[in-house]
Amino acid sequence: MKNIVTNAAGITVLRLIDNTLKTGGGPISIGATVVQSPKGAPGKVLKVTHVNWEDILGVPYTKIIPDRTQMEGLRHLADAVKECNYVNVVRVLASDARFPTLAMKQIDVKGAWTPSTTYAVNDVVSITGGSKLICVVEHTSGSVEPTAASANWDAATDKGDWVTGTEYAVNDLVTISDDSKLVCVNAHTAGVSEPTAASSDWDAANDLGAWVAGTSYVVGDVVTVSGGTISLICVTAHTAGSVEPTAASSDWDAYTTPMVTDAIAYGTEISTASGYIGTIYPVDGDPGVNRSFTITNIDAVKKRFTIKFYDIDETGTEYLLEYWTVGVDPSDKDDMGRSVFIETLLEERSSRFRCDWNTDVDWDDAFDTITAIAGLQTKPAFAGGTNGGTPTTQDWISAWDMFRNEQVLAYLMFMAGNYTEDVIANAIDIAEIRHTMLFFDVPPYLDSGSAITWLTSASLSSRLAAAYYCPLAAKDAWYGGKTVWGASGAAVAACALGDANFTGDTPGVHYSPAGINRGVLSRTGVELLFPDDVIDRDALYDARINPVIINGNGSAMIDDALTVWPKANYSRFVWVNRIANYIDHQFLEMAGYMEHEPDGITYRGLYKGMKSILDKLVTAGALVSPRTDSGGDQAYTVTVAQSTTDSNPYVFTVEQPEIDRWLVTWSFCPVGSARRIVGQPILIL
């Protein structure tokens, strides 16, 4: 939606001239917010309801999380989805977040090793003693059987100093800034922060120099053999014997599983490399630390198998997450005509997982790998995924900017406990462009005086934004005890409760989102954070802060409906702007049908369309006859006997100032709200 008239084809709604109004609201109650959450596909707009939001995003973070915005976000969402039709959510993540992948090596099982045989990369052979080796360099074998790594040791590769952005494999050794050594325990791409021994992908490495017979070694000890040319890492605590351990042959490596784990930055396109049959990875934003899968029921004739995904619940119990019977032929279909090709099936029918399949690999080439995975004693597990650190201000702004796309519905935007002024200001700009409301919070952990100071210093001014102050603790439905969070999500729910008062197909956008009928928060066990704080309601009004109070029923209740507009005109009221927004969006939809039509059709369409929009609002009680102005600060008097026959609730004009431009102007009188009720006692003498 544009705010200015240009020479380009399009529909324009001019900015508000007060005493004509526009902004937020909409035909249905659709919320919009950005949150941090344990899971949820990043970089997408996720449509959630009161039924599915926990399945998609996870439960709120515990209150012991030091980042208030992280802790509060999903609690605000829980408030909003109770009444909204749905909420569009964007999940924000820090740049160091990673999702896990499991790549499947294209192995070829050759049986027992034989001399004078040509072996290719990923050929698997058995050697004396039952150990298995995997070929790492194409070669023709000699006459001496290769060796596996020693039972107590494994090969380690010294990579020198740790470097950001580097791909590290298991058993890679690095040196960090304090000159200590770390050993990689999970294959991954290094982030921007130098790891420590406590990092999930690294362990401390104890560099002991040359191997010495008779020495007691523990897991993580690093020694050199073969005159210092090869490094080994201890994998089993033991006392060394008299024979120096060996590393794997230069052409071979110890083989245990065809699975290779990695962790990839979000936004990276997965492409299975040569030598692998496919890569399996999650797309729902779950870091996957408790997830695994199995392959069963291999059908060599149909070239299909069953893949089962598992997860672990809060009690530590493993459960089946989903399972599919899949094929490896891109043209393979089931009896219903649906594709069973693993890549297509997961894309079309799974909300959690995807597979990038190497279509250059045929069934015969894939069969050994699939069979080997099916025979593993331990389920292949996802590893290395992480939700990363704290998102930056720019991360938040970029996430909010997804709502600049007008194809994404966002009628009731709320900050969900984000108190960063630059992020709020950016969201207000989006609200201005989209003619929608934005609800945000003043930090609830401040006393009322400090809350006023906070909002005043933030210098946030808009007809389309409303600030809420909720200095209350309430029962934590997820973890027990009491938690403190703001009321921006609850304000959205209050608007949705008003919208639910339909007159025909017109929602009750004119109902004030405050008071006992709509403004009561769905929280229990509420108590004041500052019981001795004497709140100055006039000062809150001057600052344009909507307080949440404990009413006579002991419930938390929103007790005002002000925007942060500083002027003393109708634009300072939330419901007035919601009426205006509703007209804007109805006008936009109606005008879309008229765009590029001839003059006669356009005039009749615009005239009839505007009259229908405004008449419905009159019928719903959102628009009323103009009040009798008696001067002062928007003061007026209305009596029961006042005639409305000569007082129109609205006036609009349709003009054609240029051959290709139509101008529709509308003025309307919004309904009032009993925000202030005064009783005047008088003595009878």
Short mmCIF file of N, CA, C and O in Angstrom, two decimals, residues 353-414:
data_model
loop_
_atom_site.label_atom_id
_atom_site.label_comp_id
_atom_site.label_asym_id
_atom_site.label_seq_id
_atom_site.Cartn_x
_atom_site.Cartn_y
_atom_site.Cartn_z
N PHE A 353 11.31 -32.81 8.11
CA PHE A 353 12.56 -33.29 7.54
C PHE A 353 12.57 -33.18 6.02
O PHE A 353 11.53 -33.17 5.37
N ARG A 354 13.80 -33.10 5.49
CA ARG A 354 14.02 -33.12 4.06
C ARG A 354 15.20 -34.04 3.75
O ARG A 354 16.01 -34.36 4.63
N CYS A 355 15.29 -34.42 2.49
CA CYS A 355 16.43 -35.23 2.03
C CYS A 355 16.88 -34.71 0.68
O CYS A 355 16.06 -34.50 -0.22
N ASP A 356 18.16 -34.45 0.56
CA ASP A 356 18.75 -34.14 -0.74
C ASP A 356 19.37 -35.43 -1.25
O ASP A 356 20.39 -35.89 -0.73
N TRP A 357 18.74 -36.03 -2.25
CA TRP A 357 19.16 -37.34 -2.76
C TRP A 357 20.03 -37.16 -3.99
O TRP A 357 19.73 -36.35 -4.87
N ASN A 358 21.13 -37.90 -4.04
CA ASN A 358 22.03 -37.86 -5.19
C ASN A 358 21.44 -38.74 -6.29
O ASN A 358 21.56 -39.97 -6.26
N THR A 359 20.77 -38.11 -7.25
CA THR A 359 20.09 -38.88 -8.30
C THR A 359 21.07 -39.52 -9.28
O THR A 359 20.65 -40.29 -10.15
N ASP A 360 22.37 -39.21 -9.16
CA ASP A 360 23.36 -39.91 -9.99
C ASP A 360 23.65 -41.31 -9.46
O ASP A 360 24.32 -42.10 -10.13
N VAL A 361 23.14 -41.59 -8.25
CA VAL A 361 23.36 -42.89 -7.62
C VAL A 361 22.16 -43.78 -7.87
O VAL A 361 21.03 -43.42 -7.53
N ASP A 362 22.36 -44.94 -8.48
CA ASP A 362 21.24 -45.85 -8.71
C ASP A 362 21.06 -46.78 -7.52
O ASP A 362 21.81 -46.73 -6.54
N TRP A 363 20.04 -47.63 -7.59
CA TRP A 363 19.70 -48.51 -6.48
C TRP A 363 20.86 -49.43 -6.11
O TRP A 363 21.16 -49.63 -4.92
N ASP A 364 21.53 -50.01 -7.10
CA ASP A 364 22.64 -50.93 -6.81
C ASP A 364 23.76 -50.22 -6.06
O ASP A 364 24.39 -50.80 -5.17
N ASP A 365 24.00 -48.95 -6.42
CA ASP A 365 25.05 -48.19 -5.74
C ASP A 365 24.64 -47.81 -4.32
O ASP A 365 25.48 -47.67 -3.42
N ALA A 366 23.33 -47.59 -4.11
CA ALA A 366 22.84 -47.17 -2.81
C ALA A 366 22.58 -48.33 -1.86
O ALA A 366 22.53 -48.14 -0.64
N PHE A 367 22.41 -49.52 -2.42
CA PHE A 367 21.93 -50.66 -1.63
C PHE A 367 22.84 -50.98 -0.44
O PHE A 367 22.36 -51.20 0.68
N ASP A 368 24.15 -51.00 -0.64
CA ASP A 368 25.06 -51.35 0.45
C ASP A 368 24.98 -50.33 1.58
O ASP A 368 25.02 -50.69 2.77
N THR A 369 24.86 -49.04 1.22
CA THR A 369 24.75 -48.01 2.25
C THR A 369 23.47 -48.17 3.05
O THR A 369 23.47 -48.13 4.29
N ILE A 370 22.35 -48.35 2.35
CA ILE A 370 21.06 -48.49 3.02
C ILE A 370 21.04 -49.73 3.92
O ILE A 370 20.56 -49.69 5.06
N THR A 371 21.61 -50.81 3.42
CA THR A 371 21.67 -52.04 4.22
C THR A 371 22.55 -51.85 5.45
O THR A 371 22.22 -52.33 6.55
N ALA A 372 23.68 -51.14 5.29
CA ALA A 372 24.58 -50.91 6.42
C ALA A 372 23.89 -50.06 7.49
O ALA A 372 24.03 -50.33 8.69
N ILE A 373 23.15 -49.04 7.08
CA ILE A 373 22.44 -48.20 8.06
C ILE A 373 21.39 -49.03 8.79
O ILE A 373 21.22 -48.91 10.01
N ALA A 374 20.70 -49.88 8.04
CA ALA A 374 19.67 -50.73 8.66
C ALA A 374 20.28 -51.69 9.68
O ALA A 374 19.62 -52.07 10.66
N GLY A 375 21.55 -52.06 9.49
CA GLY A 375 22.18 -53.01 10.39
C GLY A 375 22.90 -52.39 11.57
O GLY A 375 23.46 -53.11 12.41
N LEU A 376 22.91 -51.08 11.68
CA LEU A 376 23.61 -50.43 12.79
C LEU A 376 22.95 -50.76 14.12
O LEU A 376 21.72 -50.81 14.24
N GLN A 377 23.77 -50.97 15.14
CA GLN A 377 23.25 -51.26 16.48
C GLN A 377 22.73 -50.00 17.17
O GLN A 377 21.86 -50.06 18.02
N THR A 378 23.27 -48.85 16.79
CA THR A 378 22.86 -47.57 17.38
C THR A 378 22.24 -46.70 16.29
O THR A 378 22.78 -46.62 15.18
N LYS A 379 21.11 -46.08 16.59
CA LYS A 379 20.46 -45.22 15.61
C LYS A 379 21.36 -44.06 15.22
O LYS A 379 21.95 -43.42 16.10
N PRO A 380 21.49 -43.76 13.93
CA PRO A 380 22.20 -42.54 13.54
C PRO A 380 21.50 -41.33 14.16
O PRO A 380 20.29 -41.17 14.03
N ALA A 381 22.27 -40.50 14.85
CA ALA A 381 21.69 -39.36 15.57
C ALA A 381 22.17 -38.05 14.98
O ALA A 381 23.33 -37.92 14.58
N PHE A 382 21.27 -37.08 14.94
CA PHE A 382 21.66 -35.73 14.52
C PHE A 382 22.52 -35.11 15.62
O PHE A 382 22.28 -35.32 16.81
N ALA A 383 23.52 -34.34 15.23
CA ALA A 383 24.43 -33.75 16.21
C ALA A 383 24.94 -32.42 15.69
O ALA A 383 25.01 -32.18 14.49
N GLY A 384 25.29 -31.55 16.63
CA GLY A 384 25.93 -30.29 16.28
C GLY A 384 24.99 -29.12 16.08
O GLY A 384 25.43 -27.98 15.98
N GLY A 385 23.67 -29.37 16.00
CA GLY A 385 22.73 -28.28 15.83
C GLY A 385 22.67 -27.41 17.07
O GLY A 385 22.82 -27.87 18.19
N THR A 386 22.46 -26.12 16.88
CA THR A 386 22.39 -25.19 18.01
C THR A 386 21.55 -23.99 17.63
O THR A 386 21.53 -23.57 16.46
N ASN A 387 20.85 -23.43 18.61
CA ASN A 387 20.09 -22.20 18.39
C ASN A 387 20.95 -20.96 18.49
O ASN A 387 20.45 -19.84 18.33
N GLY A 388 22.23 -21.14 18.75
CA GLY A 388 23.16 -20.02 18.73
C GLY A 388 23.03 -19.11 19.94
O GLY A 388 22.38 -19.42 20.93
N GLY A 389 23.64 -17.96 19.84
CA GLY A 389 23.66 -17.01 20.94
C GLY A 389 22.51 -16.02 20.87
O GLY A 389 21.43 -16.33 20.37
N THR A 390 22.75 -14.82 21.38
CA THR A 390 21.71 -13.80 21.44
C THR A 390 21.61 -13.05 20.12
O THR A 390 22.61 -12.53 19.63
N PRO A 391 20.42 -12.99 19.52
CA PRO A 391 20.28 -12.23 18.26
C PRO A 391 20.64 -10.76 18.47
O PRO A 391 20.35 -10.17 19.51
N THR A 392 21.23 -10.18 17.47
CA THR A 392 21.57 -8.76 17.52
C THR A 392 20.34 -7.92 17.18
O THR A 392 19.32 -8.43 16.70
N THR A 393 20.47 -6.61 17.42
CA THR A 393 19.39 -5.70 17.03
C THR A 393 19.09 -5.83 15.55
O THR A 393 17.93 -5.85 15.13
N GLN A 394 20.11 -5.98 14.73
CA GLN A 394 19.89 -6.11 13.29
C GLN A 394 19.19 -7.42 12.96
O GLN A 394 18.38 -7.48 12.03
N ASP A 395 19.51 -8.50 13.70
CA ASP A 395 18.80 -9.77 13.50
C ASP A 395 17.30 -9.57 13.72
O ASP A 395 16.46 -10.07 12.95
N TRP A 396 16.94 -8.85 14.79
CA TRP A 396 15.53 -8.59 15.09
C TRP A 396 14.90 -7.74 14.01
O TRP A 396 13.76 -8.02 13.56
N ILE A 397 15.58 -6.69 13.60
CA ILE A 397 15.03 -5.81 12.57
C ILE A 397 14.81 -6.58 11.27
O ILE A 397 13.76 -6.44 10.61
N SER A 398 15.77 -7.41 10.89
CA SER A 398 15.63 -8.19 9.66
C SER A 398 14.44 -9.14 9.74
O SER A 398 13.72 -9.34 8.75
N ALA A 399 14.23 -9.73 10.92
CA ALA A 399 13.09 -10.63 11.09
C ALA A 399 11.78 -9.86 10.98
O ALA A 399 10.83 -10.29 10.30
N TRP A 400 11.69 -8.70 11.63
CA TRP A 400 10.48 -7.88 11.56
C TRP A 400 10.22 -7.40 10.14
O TRP A 400 9.06 -7.24 9.72
N ASP A 401 11.27 -7.18 9.38
CA ASP A 401 11.11 -6.66 8.02
C ASP A 401 10.37 -7.63 7.11
O ASP A 401 9.91 -7.23 6.03
N MET A 402 10.24 -8.87 7.51
CA MET A 402 9.45 -9.80 6.71
C MET A 402 7.99 -9.37 6.66
O MET A 402 7.26 -9.72 5.72
N PHE A 403 7.55 -8.57 7.64
CA PHE A 403 6.17 -8.08 7.63
C PHE A 403 6.00 -6.83 6.77
O PHE A 403 4.89 -6.31 6.66
N ARG A 404 7.07 -6.38 6.13
CA ARG A 404 6.93 -5.32 5.14
C ARG A 404 6.29 -5.86 3.86
O ARG A 404 5.79 -5.09 3.04
N ASN A 405 6.34 -7.16 3.70
CA ASN A 405 5.69 -7.79 2.55
C ASN A 405 4.18 -7.75 2.76
O ASN A 405 3.64 -8.44 3.63
N GLU A 406 3.47 -6.95 1.97
CA GLU A 406 2.04 -6.77 2.20
C GLU A 406 1.23 -8.01 1.88
O GLU A 406 0.04 -8.07 2.18
N GLN A 407 1.85 -9.03 1.29
CA GLN A 407 1.14 -10.28 1.07
C GLN A 407 1.05 -11.11 2.35
O GLN A 407 0.28 -12.08 2.41
N VAL A 408 1.83 -10.75 3.35
CA VAL A 408 1.76 -11.41 4.65
C VAL A 408 0.78 -10.62 5.53
O VAL A 408 1.01 -9.45 5.83
N LEU A 409 -0.31 -11.24 5.93
CA LEU A 409 -1.32 -10.54 6.72
C LEU A 409 -0.77 -10.22 8.11
O LEU A 409 -0.16 -11.07 8.76
N ALA A 410 -1.00 -8.99 8.54
CA ALA A 410 -0.48 -8.54 9.83
C ALA A 410 -1.33 -7.38 10.32
O ALA A 410 -0.95 -6.22 10.20
N TYR A 411 -2.51 -7.68 10.87
CA TYR A 411 -3.43 -6.63 11.29
C TYR A 411 -3.20 -6.19 12.74
O TYR A 411 -3.54 -5.07 13.09
N LEU A 412 -2.67 -7.08 13.58
CA LEU A 412 -2.46 -6.77 14.99
C LEU A 412 -1.04 -7.17 15.35
O LEU A 412 -0.77 -8.29 15.80
N MET A 413 -0.10 -6.27 15.16
CA MET A 413 1.30 -6.56 15.44
C MET A 413 1.61 -6.33 16.92
O MET A 413 1.08 -5.39 17.52
N PHE A 414 2.46 -7.17 17.51
CA PHE A 414 2.84 -6.98 18.91
C PHE A 414 4.28 -7.38 19.11
O PHE A 414 4.78 -8.32 18.50
#
